[in-house]
XYZ file of C-alpha atoms in Angstrom:
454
model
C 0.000 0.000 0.000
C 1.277 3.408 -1.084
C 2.623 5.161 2.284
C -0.113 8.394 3.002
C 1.131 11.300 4.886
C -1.457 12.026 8.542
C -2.216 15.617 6.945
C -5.269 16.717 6.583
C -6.479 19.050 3.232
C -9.758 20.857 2.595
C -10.455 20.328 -1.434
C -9.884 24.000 -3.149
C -13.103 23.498 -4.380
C -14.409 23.818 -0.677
C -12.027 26.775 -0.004
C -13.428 28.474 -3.407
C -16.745 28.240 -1.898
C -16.187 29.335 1.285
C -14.667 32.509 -0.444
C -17.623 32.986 -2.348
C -19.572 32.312 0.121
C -17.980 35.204 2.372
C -18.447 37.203 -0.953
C -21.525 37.105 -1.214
C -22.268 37.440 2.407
C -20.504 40.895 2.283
C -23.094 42.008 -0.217
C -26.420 39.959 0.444
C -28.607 42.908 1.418
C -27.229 44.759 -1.279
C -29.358 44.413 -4.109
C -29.163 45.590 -7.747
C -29.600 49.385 -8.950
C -30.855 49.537 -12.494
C -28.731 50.770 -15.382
C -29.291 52.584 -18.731
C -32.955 52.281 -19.453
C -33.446 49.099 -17.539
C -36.889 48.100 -16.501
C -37.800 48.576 -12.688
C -37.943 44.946 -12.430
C -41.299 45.469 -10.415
C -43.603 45.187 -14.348
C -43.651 41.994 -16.079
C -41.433 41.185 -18.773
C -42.707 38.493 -21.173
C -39.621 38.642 -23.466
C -41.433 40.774 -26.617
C -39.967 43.375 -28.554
C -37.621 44.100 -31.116
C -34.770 42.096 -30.633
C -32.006 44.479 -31.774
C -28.751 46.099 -29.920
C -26.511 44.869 -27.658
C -26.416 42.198 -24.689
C -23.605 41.588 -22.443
C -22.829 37.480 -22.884
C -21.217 35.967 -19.546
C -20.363 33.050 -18.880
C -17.478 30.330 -16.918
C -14.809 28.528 -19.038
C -11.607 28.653 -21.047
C -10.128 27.227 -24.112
C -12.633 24.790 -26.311
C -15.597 25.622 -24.300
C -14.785 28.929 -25.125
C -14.734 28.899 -28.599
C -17.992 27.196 -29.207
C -19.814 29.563 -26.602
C -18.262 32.455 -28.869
C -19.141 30.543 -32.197
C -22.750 30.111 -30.964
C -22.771 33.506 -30.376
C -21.167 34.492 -33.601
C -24.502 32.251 -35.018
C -26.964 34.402 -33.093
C -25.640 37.307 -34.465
C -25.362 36.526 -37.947
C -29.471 35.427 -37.772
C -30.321 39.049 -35.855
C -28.837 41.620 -38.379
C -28.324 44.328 -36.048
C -27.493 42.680 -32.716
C -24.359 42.839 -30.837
C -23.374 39.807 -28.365
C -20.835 41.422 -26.044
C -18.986 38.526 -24.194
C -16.851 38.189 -20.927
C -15.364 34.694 -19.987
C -13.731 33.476 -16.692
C -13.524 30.081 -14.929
C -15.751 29.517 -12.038
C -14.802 30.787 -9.102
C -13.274 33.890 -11.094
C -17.096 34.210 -12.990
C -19.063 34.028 -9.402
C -16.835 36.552 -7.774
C -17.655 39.197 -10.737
C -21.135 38.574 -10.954
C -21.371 39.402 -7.154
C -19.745 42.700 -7.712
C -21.830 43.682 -10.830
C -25.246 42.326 -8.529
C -23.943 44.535 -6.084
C -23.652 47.692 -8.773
C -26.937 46.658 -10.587
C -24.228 46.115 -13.236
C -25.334 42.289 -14.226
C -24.835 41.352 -17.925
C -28.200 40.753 -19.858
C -26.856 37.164 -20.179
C -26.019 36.195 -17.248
C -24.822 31.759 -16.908
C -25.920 30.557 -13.798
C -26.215 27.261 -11.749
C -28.467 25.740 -9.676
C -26.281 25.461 -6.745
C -25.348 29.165 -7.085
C -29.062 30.528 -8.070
C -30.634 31.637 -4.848
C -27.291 33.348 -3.862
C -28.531 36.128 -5.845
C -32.729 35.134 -6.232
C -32.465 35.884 -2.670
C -31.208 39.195 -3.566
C -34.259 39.913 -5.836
C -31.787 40.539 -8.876
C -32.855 37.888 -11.653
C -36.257 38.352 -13.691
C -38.644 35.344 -14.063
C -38.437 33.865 -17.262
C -42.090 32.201 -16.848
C -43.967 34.930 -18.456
C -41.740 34.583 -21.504
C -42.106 31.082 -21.900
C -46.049 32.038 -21.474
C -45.618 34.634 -24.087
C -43.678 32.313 -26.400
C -40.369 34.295 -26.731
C -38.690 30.895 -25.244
C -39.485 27.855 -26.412
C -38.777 24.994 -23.519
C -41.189 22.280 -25.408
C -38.140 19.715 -26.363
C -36.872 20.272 -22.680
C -37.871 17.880 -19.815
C -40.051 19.575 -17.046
C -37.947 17.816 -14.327
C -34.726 19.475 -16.386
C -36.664 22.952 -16.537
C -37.254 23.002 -13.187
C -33.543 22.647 -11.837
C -33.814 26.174 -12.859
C -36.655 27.394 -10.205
C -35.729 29.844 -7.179
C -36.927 28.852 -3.876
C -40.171 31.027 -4.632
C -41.286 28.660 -7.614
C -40.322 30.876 -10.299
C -37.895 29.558 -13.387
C -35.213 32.180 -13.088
C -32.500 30.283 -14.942
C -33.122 27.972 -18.550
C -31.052 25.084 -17.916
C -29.307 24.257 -21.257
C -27.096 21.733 -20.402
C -27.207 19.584 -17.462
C -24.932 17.080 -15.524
C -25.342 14.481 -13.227
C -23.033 11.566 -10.796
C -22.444 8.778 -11.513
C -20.850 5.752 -10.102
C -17.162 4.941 -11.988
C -16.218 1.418 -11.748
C -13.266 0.111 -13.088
C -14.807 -3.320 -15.171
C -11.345 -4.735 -15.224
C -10.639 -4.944 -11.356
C -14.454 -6.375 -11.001
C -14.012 -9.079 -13.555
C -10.302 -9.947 -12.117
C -12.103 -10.429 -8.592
C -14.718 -12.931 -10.216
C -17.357 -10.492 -9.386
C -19.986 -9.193 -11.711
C -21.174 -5.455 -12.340
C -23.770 -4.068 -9.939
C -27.699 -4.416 -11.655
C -30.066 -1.894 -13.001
C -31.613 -0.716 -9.974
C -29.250 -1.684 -7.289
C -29.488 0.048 -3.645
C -27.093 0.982 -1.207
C -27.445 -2.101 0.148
C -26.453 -4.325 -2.771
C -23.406 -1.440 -3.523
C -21.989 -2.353 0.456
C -22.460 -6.207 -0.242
C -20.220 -6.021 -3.370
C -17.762 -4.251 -2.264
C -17.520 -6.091 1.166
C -17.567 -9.594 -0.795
C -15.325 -8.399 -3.733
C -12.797 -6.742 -1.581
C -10.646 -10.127 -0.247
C -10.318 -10.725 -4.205
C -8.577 -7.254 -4.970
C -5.292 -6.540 -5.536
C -2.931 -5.449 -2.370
C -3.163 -1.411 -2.005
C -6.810 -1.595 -3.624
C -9.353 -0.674 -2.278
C -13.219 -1.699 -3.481
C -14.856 2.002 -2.950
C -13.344 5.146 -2.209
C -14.262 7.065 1.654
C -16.967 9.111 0.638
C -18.752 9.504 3.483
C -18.137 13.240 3.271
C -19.076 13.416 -0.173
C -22.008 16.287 -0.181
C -23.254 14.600 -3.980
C -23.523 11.017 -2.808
C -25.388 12.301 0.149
C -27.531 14.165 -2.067
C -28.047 10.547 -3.567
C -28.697 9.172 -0.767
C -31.278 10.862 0.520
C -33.120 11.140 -2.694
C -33.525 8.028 -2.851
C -34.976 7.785 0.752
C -37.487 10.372 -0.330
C -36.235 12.667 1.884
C -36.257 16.652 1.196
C -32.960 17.873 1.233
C -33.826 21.296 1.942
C -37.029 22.695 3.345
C -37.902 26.188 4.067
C -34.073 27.087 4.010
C -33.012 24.599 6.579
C -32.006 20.964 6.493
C -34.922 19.041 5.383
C -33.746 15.236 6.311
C -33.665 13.971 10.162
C -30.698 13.739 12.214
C -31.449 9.815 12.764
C -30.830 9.403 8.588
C -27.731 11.035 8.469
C -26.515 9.207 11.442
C -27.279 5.939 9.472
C -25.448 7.104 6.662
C -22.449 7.278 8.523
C -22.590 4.437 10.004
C -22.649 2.252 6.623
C -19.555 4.365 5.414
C -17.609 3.614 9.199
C -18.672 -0.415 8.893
C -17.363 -0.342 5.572
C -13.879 1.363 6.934
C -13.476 0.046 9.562
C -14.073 -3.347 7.896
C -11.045 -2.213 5.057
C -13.601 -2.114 2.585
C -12.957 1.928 1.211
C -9.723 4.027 0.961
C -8.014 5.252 4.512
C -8.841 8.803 5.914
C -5.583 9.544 5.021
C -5.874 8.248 1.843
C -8.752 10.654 1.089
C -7.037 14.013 2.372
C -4.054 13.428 -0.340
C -6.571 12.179 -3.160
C -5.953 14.975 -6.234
C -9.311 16.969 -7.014
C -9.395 16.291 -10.608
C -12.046 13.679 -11.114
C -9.343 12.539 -13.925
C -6.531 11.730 -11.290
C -8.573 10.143 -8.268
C -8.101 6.575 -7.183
C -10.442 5.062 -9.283
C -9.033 7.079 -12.568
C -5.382 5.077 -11.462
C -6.538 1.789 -10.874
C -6.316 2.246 -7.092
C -10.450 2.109 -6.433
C -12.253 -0.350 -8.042
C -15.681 2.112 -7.842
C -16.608 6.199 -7.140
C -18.860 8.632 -7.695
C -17.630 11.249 -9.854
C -19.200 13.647 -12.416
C -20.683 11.473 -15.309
C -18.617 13.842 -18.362
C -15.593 12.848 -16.477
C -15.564 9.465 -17.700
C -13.359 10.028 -21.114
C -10.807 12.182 -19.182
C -10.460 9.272 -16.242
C -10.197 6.375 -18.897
C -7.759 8.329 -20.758
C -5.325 8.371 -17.546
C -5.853 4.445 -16.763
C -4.970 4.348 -20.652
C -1.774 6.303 -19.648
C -0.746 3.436 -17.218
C -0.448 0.915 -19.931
C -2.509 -1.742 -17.565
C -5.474 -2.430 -20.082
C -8.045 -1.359 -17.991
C -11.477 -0.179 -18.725
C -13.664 1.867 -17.182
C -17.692 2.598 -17.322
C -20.454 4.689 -15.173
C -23.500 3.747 -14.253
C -26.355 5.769 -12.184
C -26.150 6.021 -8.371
C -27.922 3.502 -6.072
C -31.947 3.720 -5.792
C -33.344 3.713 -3.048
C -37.175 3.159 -1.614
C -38.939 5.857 -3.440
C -37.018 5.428 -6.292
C -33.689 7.251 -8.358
C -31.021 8.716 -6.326
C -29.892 10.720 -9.514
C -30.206 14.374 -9.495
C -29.116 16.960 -12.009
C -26.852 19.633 -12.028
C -27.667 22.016 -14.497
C -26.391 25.205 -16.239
C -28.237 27.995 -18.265
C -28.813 31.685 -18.503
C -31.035 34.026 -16.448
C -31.783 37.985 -17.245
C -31.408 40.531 -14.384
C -33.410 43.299 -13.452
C -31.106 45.779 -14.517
C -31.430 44.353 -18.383
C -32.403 47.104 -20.965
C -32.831 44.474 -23.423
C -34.684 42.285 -22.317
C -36.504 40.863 -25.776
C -32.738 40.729 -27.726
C -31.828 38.319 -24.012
C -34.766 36.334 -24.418
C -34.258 35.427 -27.956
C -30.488 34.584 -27.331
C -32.274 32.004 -25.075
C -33.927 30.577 -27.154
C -31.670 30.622 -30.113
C -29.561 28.787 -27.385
C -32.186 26.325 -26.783
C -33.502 25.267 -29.885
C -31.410 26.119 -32.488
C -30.453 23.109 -34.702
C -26.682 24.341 -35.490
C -26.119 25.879 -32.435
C -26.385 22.855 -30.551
C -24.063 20.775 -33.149
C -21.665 23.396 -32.867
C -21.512 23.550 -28.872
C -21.799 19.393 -28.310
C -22.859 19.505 -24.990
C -19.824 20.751 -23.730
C -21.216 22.187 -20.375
C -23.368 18.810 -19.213
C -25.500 17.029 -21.915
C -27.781 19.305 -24.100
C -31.352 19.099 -22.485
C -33.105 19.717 -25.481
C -34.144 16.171 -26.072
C -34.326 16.842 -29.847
C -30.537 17.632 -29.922
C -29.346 15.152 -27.947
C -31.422 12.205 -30.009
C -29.140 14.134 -32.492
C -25.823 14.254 -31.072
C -26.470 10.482 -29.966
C -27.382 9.631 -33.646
C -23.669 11.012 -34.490
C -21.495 7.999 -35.836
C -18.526 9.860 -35.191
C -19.302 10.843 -31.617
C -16.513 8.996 -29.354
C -18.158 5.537 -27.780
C -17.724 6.716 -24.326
C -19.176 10.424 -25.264
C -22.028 8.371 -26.674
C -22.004 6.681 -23.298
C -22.181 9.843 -21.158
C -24.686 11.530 -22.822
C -26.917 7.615 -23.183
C -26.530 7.531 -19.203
C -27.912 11.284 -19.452
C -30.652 10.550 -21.487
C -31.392 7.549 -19.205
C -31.243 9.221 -16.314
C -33.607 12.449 -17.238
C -36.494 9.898 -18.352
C -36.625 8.450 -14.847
C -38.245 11.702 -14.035
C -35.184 12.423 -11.398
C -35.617 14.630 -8.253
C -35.894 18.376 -8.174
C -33.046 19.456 -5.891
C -33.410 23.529 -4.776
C -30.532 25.023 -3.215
C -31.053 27.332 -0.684
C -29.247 30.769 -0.467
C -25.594 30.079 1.355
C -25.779 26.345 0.213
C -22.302 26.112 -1.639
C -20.313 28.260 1.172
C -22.074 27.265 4.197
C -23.708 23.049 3.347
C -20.635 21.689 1.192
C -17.715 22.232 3.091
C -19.657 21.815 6.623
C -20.308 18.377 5.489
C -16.875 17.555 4.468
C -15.430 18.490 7.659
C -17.988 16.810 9.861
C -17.286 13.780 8.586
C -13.522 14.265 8.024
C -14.130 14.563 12.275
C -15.992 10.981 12.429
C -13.332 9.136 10.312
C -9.787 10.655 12.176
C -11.990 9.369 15.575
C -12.301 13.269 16.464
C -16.064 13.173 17.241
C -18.643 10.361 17.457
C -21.254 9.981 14.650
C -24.384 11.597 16.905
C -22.031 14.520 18.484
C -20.659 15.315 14.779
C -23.976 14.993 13.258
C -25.321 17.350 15.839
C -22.807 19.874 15.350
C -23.601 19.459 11.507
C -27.220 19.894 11.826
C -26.280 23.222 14.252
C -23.988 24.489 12.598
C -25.251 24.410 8.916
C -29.038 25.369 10.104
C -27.319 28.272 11.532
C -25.540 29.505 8.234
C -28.685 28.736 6.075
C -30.819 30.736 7.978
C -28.723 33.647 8.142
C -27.970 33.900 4.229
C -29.672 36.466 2.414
């Protein structure tokens, strides 16, 4: 077994929140000024008009993703003689961290990309216009997109504030080489939690030394999110927790039998795992299974290909549970502020977005799996999509027709939920605290910071 050093990390990707999170703390009783000739944001906006002018285009990424967000705007343009798309990039933290300064000045671009974890961050801040009456009106057209996808983008208030346009999801990475070597056999369609702790318990004596069945995730905030969805238990309610104490205590108690009993990667293990889905333990052949972002797949099997073992990866969904899928989506899309003065020229960049036939070929999915169902029969039917592309977006596909879960995020989620979480459990694993005492403090302390954001 590869020696670990006793140190202890928080991901970046918790620090990044917790940055944001303070960010947007500093500002949350803010709110947005209008600009220009914006609207008052108080009238209804169903999206009509000339569409002419300019609109501000923002969104996260960097290289490819990049290009294809500026060649779909380059399309829009070229169909709205007149029309200006005025773009600013940045990765994600970098993105968040303007946006709450422009929120802040009533500065927001017209096109503003959002997510669902992020949304009520600045809902709560009353600075986002409800795209319902323009889907009512027929400036946005969301008939090829599911109604469980539409509705990742609703505020805690019911309204659709965001149009998801592509959406992402977890799935469970298992390495098919290590499970066949082991004489086991691939989890079924439909397996629980239950049936995912008796595989890896029986198909761990059969592993290699140093390899371990499933990886600790135990502090995982997305297979939580799985777990309890499949329960049928509200994750949030009213902008506290929304599951009992007594569940997430027997959560943690499967993940500590299955440590304690070898079954999963060490605590220490865990702190010095890289944060790159595409260089964790099960992308080097060191975990047998993980949950990990489905899109991840190609990047992970393209390491293990690196290692010159032979190995092969797939995904699958997450474990079901009593009332059903433990699969929820993470989705991405635009919303329109307030402080918009274009509101009809923002509304048809929507929908050019949504439906357009050569827009989606040119962008291919490449923020989550296009939700317009049309498009992605269409970028399935593609013979020279890559087989484990295909395979991502099939497991998409799959996975939205099981009618998944409608997760909302409450304001403070990101900051205040996901690295709470992480740390509490971090405390049951290194012995600090006992399951009850560190669910308590979890339940305290996260209650605390969701009630206060906003």
């Amino acid at each position: 077994m590869t020696e670990f050093r006793m140190k202890r990390r928080w991901p970046r990707r918790a620090v990044a929140a917790g940055a944001l999170g303070a960010l947007l703390a500093v500002s949350a009783c803010a709110g947005g000024t209008s600009v220009g000739e914006a609207p008052s944001g108080d009238e209804v906006q169903d999206g009509q008009g000339e569409i002419t002018g300019s609109v501000r285009l923002a969104w996260w990424g960097a290289g490819q993703r990049n290009e294809v967000t500026n060649a779909v705007a380059d399309l829009f343009e070229e169909a709205n003689e007149g029309v200006t798309v005025e773009r600013e990039s940045a990765d994600f933290g970098a993105h968040f961290q303007r946006l709450n300064v422009q929120g802040t000045s009533g500065n927001l671009p017209c096109l503003t990309q959002m997510q669902g974890r992020q949304l009520n961050d600045y809902t709560s801040r009353d600075l986002f216009l409800p795209l319902d009456p323009m889907i009512e009106s027929g400036a946005i057209n969301v008939d090829d997109i599911p109604k469980e996808v539409v509705d990742t983008g609703r505020g805690t208030d019911g309204n659709l504030y965001f149009l998801p346009y592509g959406a992402a999801y977890d799935a469970l990475v298992v390495n098919k080489t290590l499970v066949e070597e082991a004489g086991s056999e691939m989890l079924p369609e439909g397996y629980t939690w239950d049936d995912l702790v008796s595989w890896a318990t029986e198909m761990q004596p059969n592993l290699p030394d140093g390899v371990s069945a499933l990886s600790l995730s135990g502090g995982r905030p997305n297979f939580l999110i799985s777990y309890m969805a499949g329960k049928g238990e509200t994750l949030f309610e009213d902008g506290k927790l929304g599951f009992s104490e007594e569940s997430l205590v027997e959560y943690w108690e499967m993940w500590e039998e299955m440590r304690k009993a070898g079954v999963t990667a060490t605590p220490e293990q865990m702190s010095e795992q890289p944060e790159q889905p595409e260089q964790s333990y099960v992308s080097t052949g060191t975990t047998v299974a993980d949950t990990a972002p489905g899109n991840s797949l190609i990047n992970s099997q393209a390491t293990l290909d690196g290692l010159g073992d032979g190995q092969e990866l797939t995904s699958i969904p997450l474990p079901s549970g009593e009332a059903g899928s433990g699969n929820v989506l993470f989705t991405s899309g635009f919303a329109i502020p307030k402080n918009c003065d274009n509101v009809p020229t923002a509304a048809a960049f929507i929908d050019f977005w949504a439906n357009d036939d050569e827009a989606a070929s040119v962008f291919a999915s490449s923020n989550g799996a296009v939700t317009n169902s049309e498009h992605l029969e269409a970028q399935l039917q593609n013979p020279d999509l890559p087989e484990l592309r295909q395979h991502d977006l099939a497991l998409y596909q799959q996975i939205a027709e099981s009618e998944p879960p409608t997760v909302v995020y409450p304001p403070g989620y990101q900051a205040t939920f996901e690295e709470s979480f992480t740390r509490a459990y971090e405390r049951v694993s290194f012995g600090d605290a006992s399951i009850e005492q560190a669910v308590s403090d979890f339940f305290t302390e996260v209650n605390a910071g969701l009630g206060s954001a906003g």
